[in-house]
Coordinates of N, CA and C in Angstrom, one line a residue:
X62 N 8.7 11.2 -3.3 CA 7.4 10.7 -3.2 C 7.2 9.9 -1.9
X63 N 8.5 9.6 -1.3 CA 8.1 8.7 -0.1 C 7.2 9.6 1.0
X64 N 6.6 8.8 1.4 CA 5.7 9.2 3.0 C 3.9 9.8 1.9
X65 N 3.9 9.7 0.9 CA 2.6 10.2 0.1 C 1.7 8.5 0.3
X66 N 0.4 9.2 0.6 CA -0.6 8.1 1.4 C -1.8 8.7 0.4
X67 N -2.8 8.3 0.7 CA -4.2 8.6 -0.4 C -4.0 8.6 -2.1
X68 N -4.8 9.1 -2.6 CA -5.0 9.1 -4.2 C -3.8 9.7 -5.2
X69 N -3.2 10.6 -4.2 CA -1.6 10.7 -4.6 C -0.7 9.8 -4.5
X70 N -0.6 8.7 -3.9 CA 0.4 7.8 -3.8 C 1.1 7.0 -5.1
X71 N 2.1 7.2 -5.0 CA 2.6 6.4 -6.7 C 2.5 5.1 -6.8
X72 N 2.2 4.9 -8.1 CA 2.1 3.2 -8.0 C 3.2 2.9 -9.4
X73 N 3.6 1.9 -9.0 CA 4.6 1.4 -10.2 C 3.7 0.4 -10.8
X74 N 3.8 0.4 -12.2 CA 3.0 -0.7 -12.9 C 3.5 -0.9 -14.0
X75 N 3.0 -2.7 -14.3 CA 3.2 -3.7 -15.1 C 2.4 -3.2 -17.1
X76 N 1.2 -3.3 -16.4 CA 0.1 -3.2 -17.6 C -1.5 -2.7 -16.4
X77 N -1.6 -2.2 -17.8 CA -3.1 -2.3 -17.3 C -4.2 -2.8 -18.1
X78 N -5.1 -3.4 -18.0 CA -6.0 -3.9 -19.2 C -7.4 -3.5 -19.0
X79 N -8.4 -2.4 -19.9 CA -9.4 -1.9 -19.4 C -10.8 -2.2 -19.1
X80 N -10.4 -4.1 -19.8 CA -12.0 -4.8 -20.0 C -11.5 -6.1 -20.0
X81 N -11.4 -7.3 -19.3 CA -10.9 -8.6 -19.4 C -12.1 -9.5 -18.9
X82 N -12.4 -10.4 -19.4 CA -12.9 -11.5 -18.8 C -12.3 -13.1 -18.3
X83 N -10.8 -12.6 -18.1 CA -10.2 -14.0 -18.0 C -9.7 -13.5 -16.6
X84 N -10.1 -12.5 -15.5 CA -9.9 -12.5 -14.2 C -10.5 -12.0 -13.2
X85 N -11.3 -13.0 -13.3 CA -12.3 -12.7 -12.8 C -13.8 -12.6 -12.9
X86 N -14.6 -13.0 -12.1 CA -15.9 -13.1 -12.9 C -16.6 -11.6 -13.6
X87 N -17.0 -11.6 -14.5 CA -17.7 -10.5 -15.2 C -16.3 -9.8 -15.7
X88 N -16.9 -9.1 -16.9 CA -16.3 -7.9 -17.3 C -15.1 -7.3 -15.9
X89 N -14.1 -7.1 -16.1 CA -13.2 -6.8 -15.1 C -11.4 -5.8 -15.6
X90 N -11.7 -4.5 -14.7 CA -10.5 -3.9 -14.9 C -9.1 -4.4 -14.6
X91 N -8.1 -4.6 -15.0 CA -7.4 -5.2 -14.3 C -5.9 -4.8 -14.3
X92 N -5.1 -4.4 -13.2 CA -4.2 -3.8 -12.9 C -2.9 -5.0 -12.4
X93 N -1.8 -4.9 -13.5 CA -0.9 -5.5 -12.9 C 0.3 -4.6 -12.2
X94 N 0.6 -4.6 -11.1 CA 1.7 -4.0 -10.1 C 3.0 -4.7 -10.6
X95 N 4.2 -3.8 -10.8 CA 5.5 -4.2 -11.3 C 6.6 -4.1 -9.8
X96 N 7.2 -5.3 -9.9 CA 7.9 -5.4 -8.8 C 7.6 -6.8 -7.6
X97 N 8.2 -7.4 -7.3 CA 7.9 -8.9 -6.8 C 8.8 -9.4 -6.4
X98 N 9.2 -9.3 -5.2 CA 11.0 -9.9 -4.4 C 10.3 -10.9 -4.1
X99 N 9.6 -12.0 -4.0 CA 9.3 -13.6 -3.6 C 9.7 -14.5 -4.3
X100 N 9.8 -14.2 -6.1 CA 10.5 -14.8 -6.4 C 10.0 -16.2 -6.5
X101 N 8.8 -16.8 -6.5 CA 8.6 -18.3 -6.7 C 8.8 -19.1 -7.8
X102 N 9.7 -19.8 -7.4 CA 10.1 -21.0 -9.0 C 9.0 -21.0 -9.6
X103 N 9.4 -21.1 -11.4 CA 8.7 -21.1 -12.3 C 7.1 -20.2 -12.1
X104 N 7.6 -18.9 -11.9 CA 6.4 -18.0 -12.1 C 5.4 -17.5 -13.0
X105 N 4.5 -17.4 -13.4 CA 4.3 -17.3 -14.7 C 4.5 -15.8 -15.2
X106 N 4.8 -14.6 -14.5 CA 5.3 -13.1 -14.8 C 6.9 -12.6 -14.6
X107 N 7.5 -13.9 -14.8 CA 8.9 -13.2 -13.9 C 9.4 -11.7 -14.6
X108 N 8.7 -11.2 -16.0 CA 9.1 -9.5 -16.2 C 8.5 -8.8 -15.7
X109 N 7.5 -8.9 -14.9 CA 7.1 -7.9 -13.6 C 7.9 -8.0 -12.1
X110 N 8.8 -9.1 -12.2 CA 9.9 -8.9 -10.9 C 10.6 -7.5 -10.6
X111 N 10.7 -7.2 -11.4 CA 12.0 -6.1 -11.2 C 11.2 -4.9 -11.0
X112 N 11.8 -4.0 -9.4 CA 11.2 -3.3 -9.0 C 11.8 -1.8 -9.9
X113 N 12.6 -1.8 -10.5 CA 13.4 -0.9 -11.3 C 12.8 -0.9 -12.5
X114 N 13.6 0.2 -13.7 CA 13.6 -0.2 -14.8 C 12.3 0.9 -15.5
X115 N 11.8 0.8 -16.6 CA 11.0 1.7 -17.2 C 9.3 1.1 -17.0
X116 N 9.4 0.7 -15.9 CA 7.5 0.3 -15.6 C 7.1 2.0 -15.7
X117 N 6.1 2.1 -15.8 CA 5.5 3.9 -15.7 C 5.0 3.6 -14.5
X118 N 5.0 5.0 -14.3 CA 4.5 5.4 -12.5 C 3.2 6.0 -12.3
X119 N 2.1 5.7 -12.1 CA 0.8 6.5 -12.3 C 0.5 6.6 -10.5
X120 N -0.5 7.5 -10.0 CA -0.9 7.5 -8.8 C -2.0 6.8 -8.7
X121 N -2.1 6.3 -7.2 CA -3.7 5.4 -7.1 C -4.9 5.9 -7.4
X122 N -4.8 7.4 -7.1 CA -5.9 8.3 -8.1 C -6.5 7.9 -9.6
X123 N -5.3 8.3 -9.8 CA -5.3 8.5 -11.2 C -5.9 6.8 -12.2
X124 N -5.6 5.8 -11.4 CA -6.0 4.7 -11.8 C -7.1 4.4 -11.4
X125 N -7.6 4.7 -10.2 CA -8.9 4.5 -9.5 C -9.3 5.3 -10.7
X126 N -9.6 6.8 -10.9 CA -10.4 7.2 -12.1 C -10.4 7.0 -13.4
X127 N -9.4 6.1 -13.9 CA -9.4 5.3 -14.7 C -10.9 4.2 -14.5
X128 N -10.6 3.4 -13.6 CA -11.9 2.4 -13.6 C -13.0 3.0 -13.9
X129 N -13.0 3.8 -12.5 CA -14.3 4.2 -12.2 C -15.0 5.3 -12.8
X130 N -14.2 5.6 -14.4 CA -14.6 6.2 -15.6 C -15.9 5.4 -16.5
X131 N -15.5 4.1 -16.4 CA -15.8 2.6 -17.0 C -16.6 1.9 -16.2
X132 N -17.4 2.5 -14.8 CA -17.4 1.9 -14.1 C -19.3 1.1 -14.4
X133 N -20.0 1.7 -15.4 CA -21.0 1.1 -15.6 C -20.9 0.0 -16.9
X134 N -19.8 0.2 -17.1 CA -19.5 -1.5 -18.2 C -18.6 -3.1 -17.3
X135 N -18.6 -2.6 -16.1 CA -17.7 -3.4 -15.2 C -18.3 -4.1 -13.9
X136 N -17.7 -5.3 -13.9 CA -17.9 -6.3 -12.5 C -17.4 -5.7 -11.6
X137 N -15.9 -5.3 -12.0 CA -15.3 -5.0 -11.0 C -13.4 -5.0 -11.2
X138 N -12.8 -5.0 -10.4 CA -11.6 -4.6 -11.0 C -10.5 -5.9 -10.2
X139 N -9.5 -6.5 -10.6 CA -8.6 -7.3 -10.3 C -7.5 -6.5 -10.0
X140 N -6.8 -6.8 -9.2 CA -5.5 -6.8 -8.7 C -4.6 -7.8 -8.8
X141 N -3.4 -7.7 -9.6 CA -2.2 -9.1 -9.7 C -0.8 -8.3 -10.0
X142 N 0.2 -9.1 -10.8 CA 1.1 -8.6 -10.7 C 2.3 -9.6 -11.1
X143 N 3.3 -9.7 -11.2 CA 4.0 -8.9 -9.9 C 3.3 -8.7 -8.7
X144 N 3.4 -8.5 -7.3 CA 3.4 -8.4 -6.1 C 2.4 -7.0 -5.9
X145 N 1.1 -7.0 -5.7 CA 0.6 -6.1 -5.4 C 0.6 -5.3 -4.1
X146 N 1.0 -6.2 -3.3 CA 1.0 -6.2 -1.7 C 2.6 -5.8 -1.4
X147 N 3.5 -5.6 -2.3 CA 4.5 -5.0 -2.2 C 4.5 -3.4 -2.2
X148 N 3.4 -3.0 -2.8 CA 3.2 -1.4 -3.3 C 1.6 -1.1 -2.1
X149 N 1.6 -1.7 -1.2 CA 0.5 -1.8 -0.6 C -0.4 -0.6 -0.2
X150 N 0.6 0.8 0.1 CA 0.0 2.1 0.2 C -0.8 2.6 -0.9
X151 N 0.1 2.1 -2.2 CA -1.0 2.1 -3.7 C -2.2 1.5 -3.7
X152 N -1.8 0.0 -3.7 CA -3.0 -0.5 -3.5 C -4.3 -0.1 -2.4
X153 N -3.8 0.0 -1.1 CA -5.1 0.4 0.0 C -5.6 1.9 -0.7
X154 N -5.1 2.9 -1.2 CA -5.4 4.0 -1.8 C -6.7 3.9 -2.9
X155 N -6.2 2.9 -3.3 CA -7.2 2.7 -5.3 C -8.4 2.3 -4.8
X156 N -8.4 0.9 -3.8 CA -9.4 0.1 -3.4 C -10.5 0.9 -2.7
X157 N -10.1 2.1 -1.6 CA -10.5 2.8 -0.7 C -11.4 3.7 -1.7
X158 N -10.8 4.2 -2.9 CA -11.5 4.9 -3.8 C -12.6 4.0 -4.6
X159 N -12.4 3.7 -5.0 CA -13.7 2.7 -5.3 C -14.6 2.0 -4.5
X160 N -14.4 1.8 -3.5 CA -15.2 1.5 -2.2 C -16.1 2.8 -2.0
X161 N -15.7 4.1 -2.3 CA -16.4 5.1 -2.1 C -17.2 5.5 -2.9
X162 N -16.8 5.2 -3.9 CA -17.3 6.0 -5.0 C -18.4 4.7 -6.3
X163 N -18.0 3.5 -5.7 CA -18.7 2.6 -6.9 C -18.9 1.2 -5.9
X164 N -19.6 0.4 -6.6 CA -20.4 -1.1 -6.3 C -19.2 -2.0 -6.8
X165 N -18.2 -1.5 -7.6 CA -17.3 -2.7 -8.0 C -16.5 -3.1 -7.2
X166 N -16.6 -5.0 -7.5 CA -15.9 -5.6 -6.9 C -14.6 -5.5 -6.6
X167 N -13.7 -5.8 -5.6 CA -12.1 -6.1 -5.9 C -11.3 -7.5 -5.9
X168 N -11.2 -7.9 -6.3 CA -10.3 -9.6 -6.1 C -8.7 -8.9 -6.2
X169 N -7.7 -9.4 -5.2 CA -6.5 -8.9 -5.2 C -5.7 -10.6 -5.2
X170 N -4.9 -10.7 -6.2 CA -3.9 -11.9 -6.4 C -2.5 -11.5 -5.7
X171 N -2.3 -12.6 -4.6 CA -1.0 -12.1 -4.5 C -0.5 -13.4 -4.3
X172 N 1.4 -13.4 -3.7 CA 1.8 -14.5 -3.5 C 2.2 -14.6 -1.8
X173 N 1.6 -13.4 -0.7 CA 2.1 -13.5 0.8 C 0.4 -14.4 1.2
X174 N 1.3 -15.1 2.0 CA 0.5 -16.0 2.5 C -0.7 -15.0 3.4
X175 N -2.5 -15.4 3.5 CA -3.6 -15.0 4.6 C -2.2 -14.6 6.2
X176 N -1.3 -15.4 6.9 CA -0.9 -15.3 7.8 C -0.2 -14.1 7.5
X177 N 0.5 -13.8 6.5 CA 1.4 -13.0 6.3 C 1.0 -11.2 5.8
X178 N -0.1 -11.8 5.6 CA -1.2 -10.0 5.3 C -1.5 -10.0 7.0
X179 N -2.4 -10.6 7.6 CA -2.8 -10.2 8.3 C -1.8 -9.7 9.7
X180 N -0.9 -10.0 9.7 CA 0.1 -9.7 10.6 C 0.8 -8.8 10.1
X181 N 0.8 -7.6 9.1 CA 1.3 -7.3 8.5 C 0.3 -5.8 8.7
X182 N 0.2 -4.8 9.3 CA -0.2 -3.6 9.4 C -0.9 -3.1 7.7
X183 N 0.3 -2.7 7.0 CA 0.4 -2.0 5.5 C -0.1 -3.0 4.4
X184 N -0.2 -4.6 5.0 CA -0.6 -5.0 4.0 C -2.3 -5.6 3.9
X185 N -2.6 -5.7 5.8 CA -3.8 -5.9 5.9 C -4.7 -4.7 5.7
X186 N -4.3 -3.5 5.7 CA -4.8 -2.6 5.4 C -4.9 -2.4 3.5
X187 N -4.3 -2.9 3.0 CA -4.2 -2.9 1.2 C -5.2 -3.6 1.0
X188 N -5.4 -4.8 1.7 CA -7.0 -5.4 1.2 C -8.2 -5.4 2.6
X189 N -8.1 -4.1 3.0 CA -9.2 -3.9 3.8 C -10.5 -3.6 3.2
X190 N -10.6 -3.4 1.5 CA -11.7 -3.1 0.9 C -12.0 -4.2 -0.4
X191 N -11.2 -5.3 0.2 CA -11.4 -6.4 -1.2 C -12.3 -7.5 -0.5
X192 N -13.0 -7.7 -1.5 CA -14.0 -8.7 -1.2 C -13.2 -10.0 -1.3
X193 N -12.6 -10.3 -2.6 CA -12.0 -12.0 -2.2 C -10.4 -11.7 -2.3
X194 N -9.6 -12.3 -1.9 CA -7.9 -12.1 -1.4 C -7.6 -13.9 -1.8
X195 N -6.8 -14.0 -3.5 CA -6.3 -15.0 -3.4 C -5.1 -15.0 -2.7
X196 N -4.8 -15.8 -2.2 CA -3.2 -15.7 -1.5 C -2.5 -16.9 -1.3
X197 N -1.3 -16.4 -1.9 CA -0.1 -18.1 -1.5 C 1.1 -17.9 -2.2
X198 N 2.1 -18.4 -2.3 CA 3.2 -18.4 -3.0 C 3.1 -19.6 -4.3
X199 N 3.3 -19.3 -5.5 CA 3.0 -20.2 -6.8 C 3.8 -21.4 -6.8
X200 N 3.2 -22.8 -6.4 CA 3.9 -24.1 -6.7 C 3.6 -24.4 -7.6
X201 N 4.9 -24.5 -8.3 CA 4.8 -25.4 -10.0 C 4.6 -26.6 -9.5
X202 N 4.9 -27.5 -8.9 CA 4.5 -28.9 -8.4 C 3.2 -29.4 -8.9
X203 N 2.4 -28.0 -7.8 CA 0.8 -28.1 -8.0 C 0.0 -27.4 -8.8
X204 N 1.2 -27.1 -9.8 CA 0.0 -26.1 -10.9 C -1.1 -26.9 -11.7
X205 N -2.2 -25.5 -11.2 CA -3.5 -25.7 -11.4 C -3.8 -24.7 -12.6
X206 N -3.5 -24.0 -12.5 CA -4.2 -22.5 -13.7 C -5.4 -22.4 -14.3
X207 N -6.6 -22.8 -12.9 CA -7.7 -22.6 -13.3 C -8.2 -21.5 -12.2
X208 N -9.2 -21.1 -12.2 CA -10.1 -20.6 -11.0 C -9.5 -19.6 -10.4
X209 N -8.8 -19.1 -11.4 CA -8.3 -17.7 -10.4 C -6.1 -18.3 -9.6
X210 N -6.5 -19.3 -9.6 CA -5.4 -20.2 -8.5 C -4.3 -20.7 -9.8
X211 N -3.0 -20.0 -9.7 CA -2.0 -20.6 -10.7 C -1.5 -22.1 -9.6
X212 N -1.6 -22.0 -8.5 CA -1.1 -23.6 -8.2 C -2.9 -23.8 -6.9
X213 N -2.6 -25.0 -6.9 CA -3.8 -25.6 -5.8 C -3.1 -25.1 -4.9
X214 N -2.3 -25.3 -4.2 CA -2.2 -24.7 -2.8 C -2.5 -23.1 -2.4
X215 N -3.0 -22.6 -3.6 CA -3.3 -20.7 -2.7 C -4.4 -20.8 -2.8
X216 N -4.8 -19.9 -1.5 CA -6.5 -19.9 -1.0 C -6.9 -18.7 -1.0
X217 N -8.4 -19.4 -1.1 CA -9.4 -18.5 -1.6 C -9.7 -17.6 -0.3
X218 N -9.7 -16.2 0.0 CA -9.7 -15.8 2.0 C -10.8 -15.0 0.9
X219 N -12.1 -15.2 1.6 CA -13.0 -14.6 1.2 C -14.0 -13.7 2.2
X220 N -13.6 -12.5 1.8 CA -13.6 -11.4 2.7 C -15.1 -10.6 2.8
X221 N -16.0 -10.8 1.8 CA -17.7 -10.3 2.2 C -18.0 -11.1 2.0
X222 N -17.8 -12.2 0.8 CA -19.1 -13.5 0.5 C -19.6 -12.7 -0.7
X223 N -19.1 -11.8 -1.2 CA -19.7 -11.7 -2.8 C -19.3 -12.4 -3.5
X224 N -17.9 -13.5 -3.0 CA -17.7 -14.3 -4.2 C -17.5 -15.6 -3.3
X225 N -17.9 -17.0 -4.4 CA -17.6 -17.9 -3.6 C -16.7 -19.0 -5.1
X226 N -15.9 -20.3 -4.5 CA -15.3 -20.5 -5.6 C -16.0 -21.2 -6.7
X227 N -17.2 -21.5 -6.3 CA -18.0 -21.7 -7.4 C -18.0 -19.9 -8.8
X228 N -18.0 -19.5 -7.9 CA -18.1 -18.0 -8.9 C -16.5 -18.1 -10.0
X229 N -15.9 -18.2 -9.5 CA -14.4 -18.7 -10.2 C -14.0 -19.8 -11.0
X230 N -15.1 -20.8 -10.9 CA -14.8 -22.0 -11.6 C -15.2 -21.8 -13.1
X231 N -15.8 -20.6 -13.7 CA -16.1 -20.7 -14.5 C -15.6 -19.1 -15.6
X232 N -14.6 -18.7 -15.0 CA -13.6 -17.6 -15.5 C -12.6 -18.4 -16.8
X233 N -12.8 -17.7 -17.9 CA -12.4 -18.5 -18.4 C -10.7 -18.6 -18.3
X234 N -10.3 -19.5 -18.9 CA -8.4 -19.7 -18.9 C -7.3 -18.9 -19.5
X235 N -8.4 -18.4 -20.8 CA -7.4 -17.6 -21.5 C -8.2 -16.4 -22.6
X236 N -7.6 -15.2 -22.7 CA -8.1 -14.3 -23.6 C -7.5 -13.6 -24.1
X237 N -7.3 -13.9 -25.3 CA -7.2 -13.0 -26.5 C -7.2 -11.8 -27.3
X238 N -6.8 -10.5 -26.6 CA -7.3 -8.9 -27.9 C -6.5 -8.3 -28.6
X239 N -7.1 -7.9 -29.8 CA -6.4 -7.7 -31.2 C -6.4 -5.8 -30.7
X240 N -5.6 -5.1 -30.4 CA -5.4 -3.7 -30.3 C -5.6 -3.2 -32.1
X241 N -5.9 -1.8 -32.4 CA -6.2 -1.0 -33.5 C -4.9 -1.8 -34.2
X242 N -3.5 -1.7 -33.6 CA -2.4 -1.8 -34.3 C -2.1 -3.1 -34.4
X243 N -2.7 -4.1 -34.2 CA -2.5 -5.4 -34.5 C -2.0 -6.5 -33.6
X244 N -1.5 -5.6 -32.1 CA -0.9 -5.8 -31.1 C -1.7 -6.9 -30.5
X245 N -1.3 -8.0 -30.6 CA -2.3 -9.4 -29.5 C -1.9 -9.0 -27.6
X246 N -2.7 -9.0 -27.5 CA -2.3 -9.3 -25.8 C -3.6 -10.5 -25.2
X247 N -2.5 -11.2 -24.9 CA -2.8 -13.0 -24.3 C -3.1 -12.7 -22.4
X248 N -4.1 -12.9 -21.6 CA -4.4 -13.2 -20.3 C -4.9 -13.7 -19.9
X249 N -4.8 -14.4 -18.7 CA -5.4 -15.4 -18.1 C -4.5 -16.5 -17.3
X250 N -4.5 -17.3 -17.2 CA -4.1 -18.3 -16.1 C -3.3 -19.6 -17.4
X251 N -4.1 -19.2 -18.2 CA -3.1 -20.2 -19.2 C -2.9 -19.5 -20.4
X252 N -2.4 -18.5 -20.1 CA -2.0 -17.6 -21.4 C -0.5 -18.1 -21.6
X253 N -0.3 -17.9 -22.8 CA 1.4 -18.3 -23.1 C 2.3 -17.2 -22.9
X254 N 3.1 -17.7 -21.9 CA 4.2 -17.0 -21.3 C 3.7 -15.7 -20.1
X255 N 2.7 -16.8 -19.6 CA 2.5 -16.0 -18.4 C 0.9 -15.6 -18.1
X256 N 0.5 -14.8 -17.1 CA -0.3 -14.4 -16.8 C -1.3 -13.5 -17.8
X257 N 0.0 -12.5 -18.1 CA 0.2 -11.4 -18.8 C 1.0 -11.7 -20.0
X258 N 0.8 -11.4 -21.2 CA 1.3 -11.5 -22.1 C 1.0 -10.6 -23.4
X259 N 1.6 -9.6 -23.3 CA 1.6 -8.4 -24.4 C 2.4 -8.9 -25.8
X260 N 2.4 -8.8 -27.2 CA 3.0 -9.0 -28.1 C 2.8 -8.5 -29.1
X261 N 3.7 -8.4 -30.5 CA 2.9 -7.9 -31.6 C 2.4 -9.3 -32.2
X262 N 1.9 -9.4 -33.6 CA 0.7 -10.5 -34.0 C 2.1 -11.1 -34.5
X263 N 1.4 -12.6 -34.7 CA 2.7 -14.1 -34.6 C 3.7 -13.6 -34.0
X264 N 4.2 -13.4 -32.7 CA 4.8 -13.3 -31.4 C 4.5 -13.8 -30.4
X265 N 5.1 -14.8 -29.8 CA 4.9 -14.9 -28.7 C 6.0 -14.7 -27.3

């Protein structure tokens, strides 16, 4: 699969969630990317680190048409992870598709610093179609886990002005969904045990 670029490009992934309101403002699809060599103390995903292992492999197609199946119940679609900007050919693929094809927003979470995308060919190009680009490496020091921002030090690089941080102040912290099978899955910024948190019910 190496050297595959457009809607065929493979993407390794964490979860996916097909309706969230805890990332992002409005109704939001949201993709987490498996794999993350930065490694910042006390992370709140550290099972999306590992670039190995039984993540499933879907193409950026195939998930782009995912959204953009849903795309008139939706704000728009999140990016986080694990390291999205690690899989960057994925990501610039998905975004590019929905740029084309739909009004929805993109917000991309990562942990490479604004200096570190933009000097960076494959990665300034992964958010050449996102409207807001959180970005920073996560300080537990300064954990915040509100507004989109797991610590105050990562910044808001806001790339059209469809969002500003007032739009984020009011996402909520944490959410809650009960799956057919009883399955809770916890997201958000102050979800327990992470960002992302899939479980069966009284599990945490």
């Amino acid at each position: 699969m190496a050297g595959v670029s457009g809607p065929g490009t493979p993407w390794r992934l964490h979860a996916v969630v097909p309706r969230s309101s805890a990332n992002g403002p409005g109704v939001r699809y949201v993709v987490w990317s498996q794999g993350c060599a930065l490694g910042c103390p006390g992370c709140f995903n550290p099972e999306t680190h590992s670039a190995a292992g039984s993540a499933p492999v879907r193409t950026a197609g195939e998930v782009a048409e995912e959204a953009l199946a849903d795309a008139a119940h939706l704000q728009g679609v999140t990016l986080t992870g694990g390291e999205p900007l690690e899989q960057p050919a994925a990501v610039a693929a998905f975004c590019a598709e929905l740029r084309a094809r739909s009004g929805l927003s993109v917000i991309v979470l990562t942990g490479f610093t604004r200096a570190e995308i933009e000097t960076d060919p494959a990665r300034s190009a992964a958010v050449a179609d996102a409207d807001l680009v959180i970005a920073g490496r996560y300080n537990a020091r300064l954990r915040l886990a509100r507004g989109l921002r797991g610590s105050s030090n990562k910044e808001y690089w806001t790339r059209t002005g469809r969002y500003t941080a007032d739009d984020l102040a009011d996402v909520p912290e944490m959410e809650i969904t009960v799956a057919d099978d009883a399955t809770l899955t916890f997201t958000g910024m102050a979800a327990p045990g992470g960002e992302f948190f899939g479980g069966h019910h009284g599990h945490r």
